[in-house]
PDB file of N, CA and C in Angstrom:
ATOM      1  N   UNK A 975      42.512  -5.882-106.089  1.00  0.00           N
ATOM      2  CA  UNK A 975      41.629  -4.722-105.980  1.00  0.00           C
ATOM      3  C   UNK A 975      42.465  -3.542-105.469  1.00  0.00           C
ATOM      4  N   UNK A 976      42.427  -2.527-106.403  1.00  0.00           N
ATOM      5  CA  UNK A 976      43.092  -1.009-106.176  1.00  0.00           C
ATOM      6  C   UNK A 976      41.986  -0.568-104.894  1.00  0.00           C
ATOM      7  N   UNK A 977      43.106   0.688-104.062  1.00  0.00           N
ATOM      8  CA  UNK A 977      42.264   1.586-103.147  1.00  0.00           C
ATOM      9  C   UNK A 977      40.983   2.459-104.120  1.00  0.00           C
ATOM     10  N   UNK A 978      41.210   2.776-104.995  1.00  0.00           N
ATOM     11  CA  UNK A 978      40.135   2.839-106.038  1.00  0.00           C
ATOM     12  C   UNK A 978      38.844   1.902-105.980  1.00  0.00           C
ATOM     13  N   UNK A 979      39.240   0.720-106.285  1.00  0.00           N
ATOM     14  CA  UNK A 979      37.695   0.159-106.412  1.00  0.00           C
ATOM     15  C   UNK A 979      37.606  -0.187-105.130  1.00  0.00           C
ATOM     16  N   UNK A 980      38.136  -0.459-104.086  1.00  0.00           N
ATOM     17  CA  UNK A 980      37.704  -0.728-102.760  1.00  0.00           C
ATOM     18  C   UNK A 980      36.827   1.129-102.034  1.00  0.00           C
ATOM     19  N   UNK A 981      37.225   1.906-102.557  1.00  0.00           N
ATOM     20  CA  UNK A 981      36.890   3.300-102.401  1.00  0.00           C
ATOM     21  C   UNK A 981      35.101   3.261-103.123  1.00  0.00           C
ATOM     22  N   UNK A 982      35.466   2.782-104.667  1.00  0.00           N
ATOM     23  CA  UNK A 982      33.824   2.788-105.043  1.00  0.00           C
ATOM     24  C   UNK A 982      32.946   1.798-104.736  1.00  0.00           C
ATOM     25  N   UNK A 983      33.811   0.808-104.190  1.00  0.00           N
ATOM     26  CA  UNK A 983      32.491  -0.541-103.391  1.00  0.00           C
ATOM     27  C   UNK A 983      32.054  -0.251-102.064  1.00  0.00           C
ATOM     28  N   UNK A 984      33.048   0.706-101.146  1.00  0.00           N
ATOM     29  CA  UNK A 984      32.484   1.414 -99.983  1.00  0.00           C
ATOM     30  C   UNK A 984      31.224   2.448-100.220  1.00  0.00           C
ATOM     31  N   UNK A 985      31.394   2.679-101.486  1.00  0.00           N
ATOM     32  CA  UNK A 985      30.709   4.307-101.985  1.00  0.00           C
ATOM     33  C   UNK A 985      29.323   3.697-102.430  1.00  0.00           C
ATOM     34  N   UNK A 986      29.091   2.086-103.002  1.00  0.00           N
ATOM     35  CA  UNK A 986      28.236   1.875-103.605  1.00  0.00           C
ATOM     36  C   UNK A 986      27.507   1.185-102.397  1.00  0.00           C
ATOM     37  N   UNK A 987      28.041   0.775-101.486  1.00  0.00           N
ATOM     38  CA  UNK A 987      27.177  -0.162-100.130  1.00  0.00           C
ATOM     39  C   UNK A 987      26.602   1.039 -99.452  1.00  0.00           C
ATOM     40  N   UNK A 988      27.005   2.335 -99.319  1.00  0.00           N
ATOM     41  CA  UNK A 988      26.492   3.774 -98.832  1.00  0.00           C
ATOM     42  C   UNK A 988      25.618   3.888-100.030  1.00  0.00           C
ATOM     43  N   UNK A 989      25.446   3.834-100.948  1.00  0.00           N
ATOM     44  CA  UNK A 989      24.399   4.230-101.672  1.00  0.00           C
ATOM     45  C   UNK A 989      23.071   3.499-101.982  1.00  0.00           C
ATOM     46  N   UNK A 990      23.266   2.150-101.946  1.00  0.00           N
ATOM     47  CA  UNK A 990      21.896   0.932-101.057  1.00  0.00           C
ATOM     48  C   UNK A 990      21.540   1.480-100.360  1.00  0.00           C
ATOM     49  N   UNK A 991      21.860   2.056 -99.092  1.00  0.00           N
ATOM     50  CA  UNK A 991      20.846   2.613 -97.599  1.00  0.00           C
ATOM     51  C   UNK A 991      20.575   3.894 -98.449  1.00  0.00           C
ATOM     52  N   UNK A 992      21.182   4.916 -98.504  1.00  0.00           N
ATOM     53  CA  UNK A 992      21.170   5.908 -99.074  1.00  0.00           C
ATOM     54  C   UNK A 992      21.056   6.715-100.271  1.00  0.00           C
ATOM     55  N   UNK A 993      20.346   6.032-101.003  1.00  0.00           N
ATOM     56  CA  UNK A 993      19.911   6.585-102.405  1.00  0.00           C
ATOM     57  C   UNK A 993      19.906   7.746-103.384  1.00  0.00           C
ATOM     58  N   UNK A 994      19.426   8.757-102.011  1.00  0.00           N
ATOM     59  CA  UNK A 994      19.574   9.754-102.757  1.00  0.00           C
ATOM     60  C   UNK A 994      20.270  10.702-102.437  1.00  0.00           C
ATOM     61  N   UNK A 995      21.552   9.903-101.527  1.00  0.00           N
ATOM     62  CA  UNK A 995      22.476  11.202-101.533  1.00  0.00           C
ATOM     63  C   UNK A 995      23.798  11.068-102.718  1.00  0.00           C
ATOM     64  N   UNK A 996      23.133  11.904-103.063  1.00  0.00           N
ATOM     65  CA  UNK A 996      23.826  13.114-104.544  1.00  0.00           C
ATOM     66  C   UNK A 996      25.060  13.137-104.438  1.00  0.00           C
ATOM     67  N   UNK A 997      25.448  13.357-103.063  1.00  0.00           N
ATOM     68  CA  UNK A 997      26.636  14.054-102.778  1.00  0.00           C
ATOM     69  C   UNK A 997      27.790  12.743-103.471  1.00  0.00           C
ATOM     70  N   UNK A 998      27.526  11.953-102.749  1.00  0.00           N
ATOM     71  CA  UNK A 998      28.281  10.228-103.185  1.00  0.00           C
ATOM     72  C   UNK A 998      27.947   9.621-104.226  1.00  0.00           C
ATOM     73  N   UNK A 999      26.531   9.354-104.811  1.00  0.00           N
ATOM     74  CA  UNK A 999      26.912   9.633-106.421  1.00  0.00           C
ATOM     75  C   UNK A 999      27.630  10.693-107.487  1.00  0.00           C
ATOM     76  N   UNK A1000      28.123  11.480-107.164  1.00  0.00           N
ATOM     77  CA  UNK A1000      29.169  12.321-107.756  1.00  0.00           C
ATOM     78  C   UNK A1000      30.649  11.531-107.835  1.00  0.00           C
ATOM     79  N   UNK A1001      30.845  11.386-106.436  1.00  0.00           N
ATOM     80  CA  UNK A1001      31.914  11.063-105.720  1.00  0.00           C
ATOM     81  C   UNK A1001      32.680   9.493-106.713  1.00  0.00           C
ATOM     82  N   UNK A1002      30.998   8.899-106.592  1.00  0.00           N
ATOM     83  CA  UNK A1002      31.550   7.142-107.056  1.00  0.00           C
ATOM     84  C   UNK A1002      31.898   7.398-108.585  1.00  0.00           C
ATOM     85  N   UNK A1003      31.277   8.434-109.244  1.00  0.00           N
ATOM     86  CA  UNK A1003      31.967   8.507-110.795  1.00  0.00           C
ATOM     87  C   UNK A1003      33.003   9.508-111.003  1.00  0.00           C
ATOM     88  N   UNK A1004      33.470   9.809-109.614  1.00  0.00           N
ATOM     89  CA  UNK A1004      35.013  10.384-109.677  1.00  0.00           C
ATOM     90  C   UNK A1004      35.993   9.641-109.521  1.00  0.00           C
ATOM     91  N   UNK A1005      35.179   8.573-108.425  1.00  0.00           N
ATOM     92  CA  UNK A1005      36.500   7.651-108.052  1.00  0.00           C
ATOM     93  C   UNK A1005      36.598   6.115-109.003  1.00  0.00           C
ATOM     94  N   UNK A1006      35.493   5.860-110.280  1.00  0.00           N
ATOM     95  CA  UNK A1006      35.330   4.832-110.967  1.00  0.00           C
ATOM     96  C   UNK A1006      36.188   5.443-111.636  1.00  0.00           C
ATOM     97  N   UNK A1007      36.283   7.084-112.278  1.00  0.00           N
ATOM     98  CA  UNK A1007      37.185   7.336-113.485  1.00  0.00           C
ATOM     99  C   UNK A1007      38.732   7.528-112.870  1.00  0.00           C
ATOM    100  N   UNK A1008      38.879   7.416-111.580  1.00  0.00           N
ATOM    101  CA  UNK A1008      40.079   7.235-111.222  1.00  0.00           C
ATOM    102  C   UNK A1008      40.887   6.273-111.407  1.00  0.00           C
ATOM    103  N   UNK A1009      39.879   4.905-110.739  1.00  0.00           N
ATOM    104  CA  UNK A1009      40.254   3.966-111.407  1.00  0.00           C
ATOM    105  C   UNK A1009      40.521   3.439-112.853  1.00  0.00           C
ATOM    106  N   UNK A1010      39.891   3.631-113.310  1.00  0.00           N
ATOM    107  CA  UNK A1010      39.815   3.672-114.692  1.00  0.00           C
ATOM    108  C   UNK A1010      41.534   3.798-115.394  1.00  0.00           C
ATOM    109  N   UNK A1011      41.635   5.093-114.595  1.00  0.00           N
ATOM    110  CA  UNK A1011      42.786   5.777-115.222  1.00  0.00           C
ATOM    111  C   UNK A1011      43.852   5.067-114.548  1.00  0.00           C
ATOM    112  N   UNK A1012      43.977   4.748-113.043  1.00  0.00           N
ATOM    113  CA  UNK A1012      45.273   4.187-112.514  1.00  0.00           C
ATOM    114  C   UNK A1012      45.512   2.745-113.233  1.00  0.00           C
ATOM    115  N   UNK A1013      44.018   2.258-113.990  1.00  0.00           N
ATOM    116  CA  UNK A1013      44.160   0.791-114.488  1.00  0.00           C
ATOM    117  C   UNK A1013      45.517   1.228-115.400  1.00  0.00           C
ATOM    118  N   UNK A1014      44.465   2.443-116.530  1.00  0.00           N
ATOM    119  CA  UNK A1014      45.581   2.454-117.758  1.00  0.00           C
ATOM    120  C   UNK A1014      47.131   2.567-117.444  1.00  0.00           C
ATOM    121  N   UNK A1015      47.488   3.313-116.395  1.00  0.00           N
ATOM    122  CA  UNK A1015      48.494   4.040-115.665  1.00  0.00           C
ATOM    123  C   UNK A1015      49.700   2.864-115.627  1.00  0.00           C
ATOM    124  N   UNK A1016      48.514   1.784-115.387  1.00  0.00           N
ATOM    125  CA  UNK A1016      49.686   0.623-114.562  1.00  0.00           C
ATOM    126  C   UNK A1016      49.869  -0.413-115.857  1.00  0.00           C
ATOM    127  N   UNK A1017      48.903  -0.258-116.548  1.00  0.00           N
ATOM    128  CA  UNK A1017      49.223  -1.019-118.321  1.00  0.00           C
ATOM    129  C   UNK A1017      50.413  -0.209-119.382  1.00  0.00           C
ATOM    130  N   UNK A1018      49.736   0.927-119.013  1.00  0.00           N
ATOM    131  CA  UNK A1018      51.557   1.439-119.467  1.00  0.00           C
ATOM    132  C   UNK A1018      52.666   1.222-119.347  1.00  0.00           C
ATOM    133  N   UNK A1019      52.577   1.593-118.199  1.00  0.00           N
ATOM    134  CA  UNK A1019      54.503   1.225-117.121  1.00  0.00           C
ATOM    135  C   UNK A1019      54.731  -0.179-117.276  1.00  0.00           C
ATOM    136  N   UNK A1020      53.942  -0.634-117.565  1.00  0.00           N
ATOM    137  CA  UNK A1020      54.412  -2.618-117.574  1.00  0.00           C
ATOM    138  C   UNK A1020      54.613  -2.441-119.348  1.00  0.00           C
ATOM    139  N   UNK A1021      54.209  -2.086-120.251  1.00  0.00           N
ATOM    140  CA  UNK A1021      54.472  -2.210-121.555  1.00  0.00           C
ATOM    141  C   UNK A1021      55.580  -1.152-121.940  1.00  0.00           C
ATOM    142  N   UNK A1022      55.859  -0.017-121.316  1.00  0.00           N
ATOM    143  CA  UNK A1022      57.363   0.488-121.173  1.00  0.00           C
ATOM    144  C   UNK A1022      58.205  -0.542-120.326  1.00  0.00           C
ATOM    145  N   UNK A1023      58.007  -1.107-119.475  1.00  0.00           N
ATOM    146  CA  UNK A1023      58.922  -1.522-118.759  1.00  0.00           C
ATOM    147  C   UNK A1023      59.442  -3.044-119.587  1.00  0.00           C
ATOM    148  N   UNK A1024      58.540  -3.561-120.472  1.00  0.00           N
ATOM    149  CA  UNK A1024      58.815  -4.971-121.135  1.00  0.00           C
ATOM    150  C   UNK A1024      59.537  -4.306-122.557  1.00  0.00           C
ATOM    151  N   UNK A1025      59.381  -3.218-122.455  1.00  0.00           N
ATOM    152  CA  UNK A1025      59.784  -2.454-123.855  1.00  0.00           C
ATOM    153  C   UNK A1025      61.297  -1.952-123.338  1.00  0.00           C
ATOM    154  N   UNK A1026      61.623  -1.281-122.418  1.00  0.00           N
ATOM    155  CA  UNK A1026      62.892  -1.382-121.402  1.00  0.00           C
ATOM    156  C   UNK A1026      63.861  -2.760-121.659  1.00  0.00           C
ATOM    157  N   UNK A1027      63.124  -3.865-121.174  1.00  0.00           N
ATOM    158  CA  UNK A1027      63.938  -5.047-120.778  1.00  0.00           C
ATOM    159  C   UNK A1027      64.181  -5.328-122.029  1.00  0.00           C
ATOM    160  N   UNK A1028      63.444  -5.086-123.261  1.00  0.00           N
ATOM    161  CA  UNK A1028      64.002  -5.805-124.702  1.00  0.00           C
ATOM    162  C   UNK A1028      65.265  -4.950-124.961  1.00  0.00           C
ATOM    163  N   UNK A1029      64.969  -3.639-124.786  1.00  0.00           N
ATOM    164  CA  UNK A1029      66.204  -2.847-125.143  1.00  0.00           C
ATOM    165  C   UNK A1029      67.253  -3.015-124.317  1.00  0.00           C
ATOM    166  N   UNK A1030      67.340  -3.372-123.055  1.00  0.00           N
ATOM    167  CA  UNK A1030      68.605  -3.916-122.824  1.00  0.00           C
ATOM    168  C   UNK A1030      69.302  -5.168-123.274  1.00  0.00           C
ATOM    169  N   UNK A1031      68.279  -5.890-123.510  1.00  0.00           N
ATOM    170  CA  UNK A1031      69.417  -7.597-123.757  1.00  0.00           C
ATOM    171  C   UNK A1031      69.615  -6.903-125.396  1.00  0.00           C
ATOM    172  N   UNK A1032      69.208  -5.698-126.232  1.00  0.00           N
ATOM    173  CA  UNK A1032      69.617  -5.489-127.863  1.00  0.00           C
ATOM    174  C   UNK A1032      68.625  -6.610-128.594  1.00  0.00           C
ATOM    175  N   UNK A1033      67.901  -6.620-128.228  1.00  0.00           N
ATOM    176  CA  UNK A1033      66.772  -7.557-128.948  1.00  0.00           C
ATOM    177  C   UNK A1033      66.119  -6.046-130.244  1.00  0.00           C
ATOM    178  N   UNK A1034      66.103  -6.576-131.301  1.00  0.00           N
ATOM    179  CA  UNK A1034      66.009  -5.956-132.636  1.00  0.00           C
ATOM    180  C   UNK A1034      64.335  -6.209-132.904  1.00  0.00           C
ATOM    181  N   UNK A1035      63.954  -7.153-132.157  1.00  0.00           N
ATOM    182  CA  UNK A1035      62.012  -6.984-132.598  1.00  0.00           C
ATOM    183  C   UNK A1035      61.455  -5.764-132.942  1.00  0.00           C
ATOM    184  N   UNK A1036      60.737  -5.428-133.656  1.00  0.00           N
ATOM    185  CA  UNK A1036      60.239  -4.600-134.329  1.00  0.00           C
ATOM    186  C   UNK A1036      60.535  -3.533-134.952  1.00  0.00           C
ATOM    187  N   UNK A1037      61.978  -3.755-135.563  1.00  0.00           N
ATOM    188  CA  UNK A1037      62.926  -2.389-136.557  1.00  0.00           C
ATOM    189  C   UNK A1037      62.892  -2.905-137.463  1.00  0.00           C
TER     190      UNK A1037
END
């Protein structure tokens, strides 16, 4: 679990007692699309980085 979703499971246990504050439903679909994005963020860098390691050992897969 990213500081992200630990950020929107704090945001969503405040919003059980607190329903209708607005202010933190804003907040939790700022910090869900954050997550969202640091997911993709970190699926990248691992598929550059496996894309990296082929190009060093000269591995020819996919030319």
């Amino acid at each position: 679990m990213n500081k992200y979703e630990q950020q929107a499971q704090k945001m969503k246990n405040h919003l059980q007692h607190h329903p209708k504050d607005y202010q933190t439903v804003i907040s939790l679909f700022k910090v869900e699309s954050d997550a969202i994005f640091y997911e993709q963020q970190q699926s990248k860098h691992l598929m550059l980085k496996e894309i990296a390691k082929y190009q060093k050992k000269g591995d020819s897969h996919g030319k």
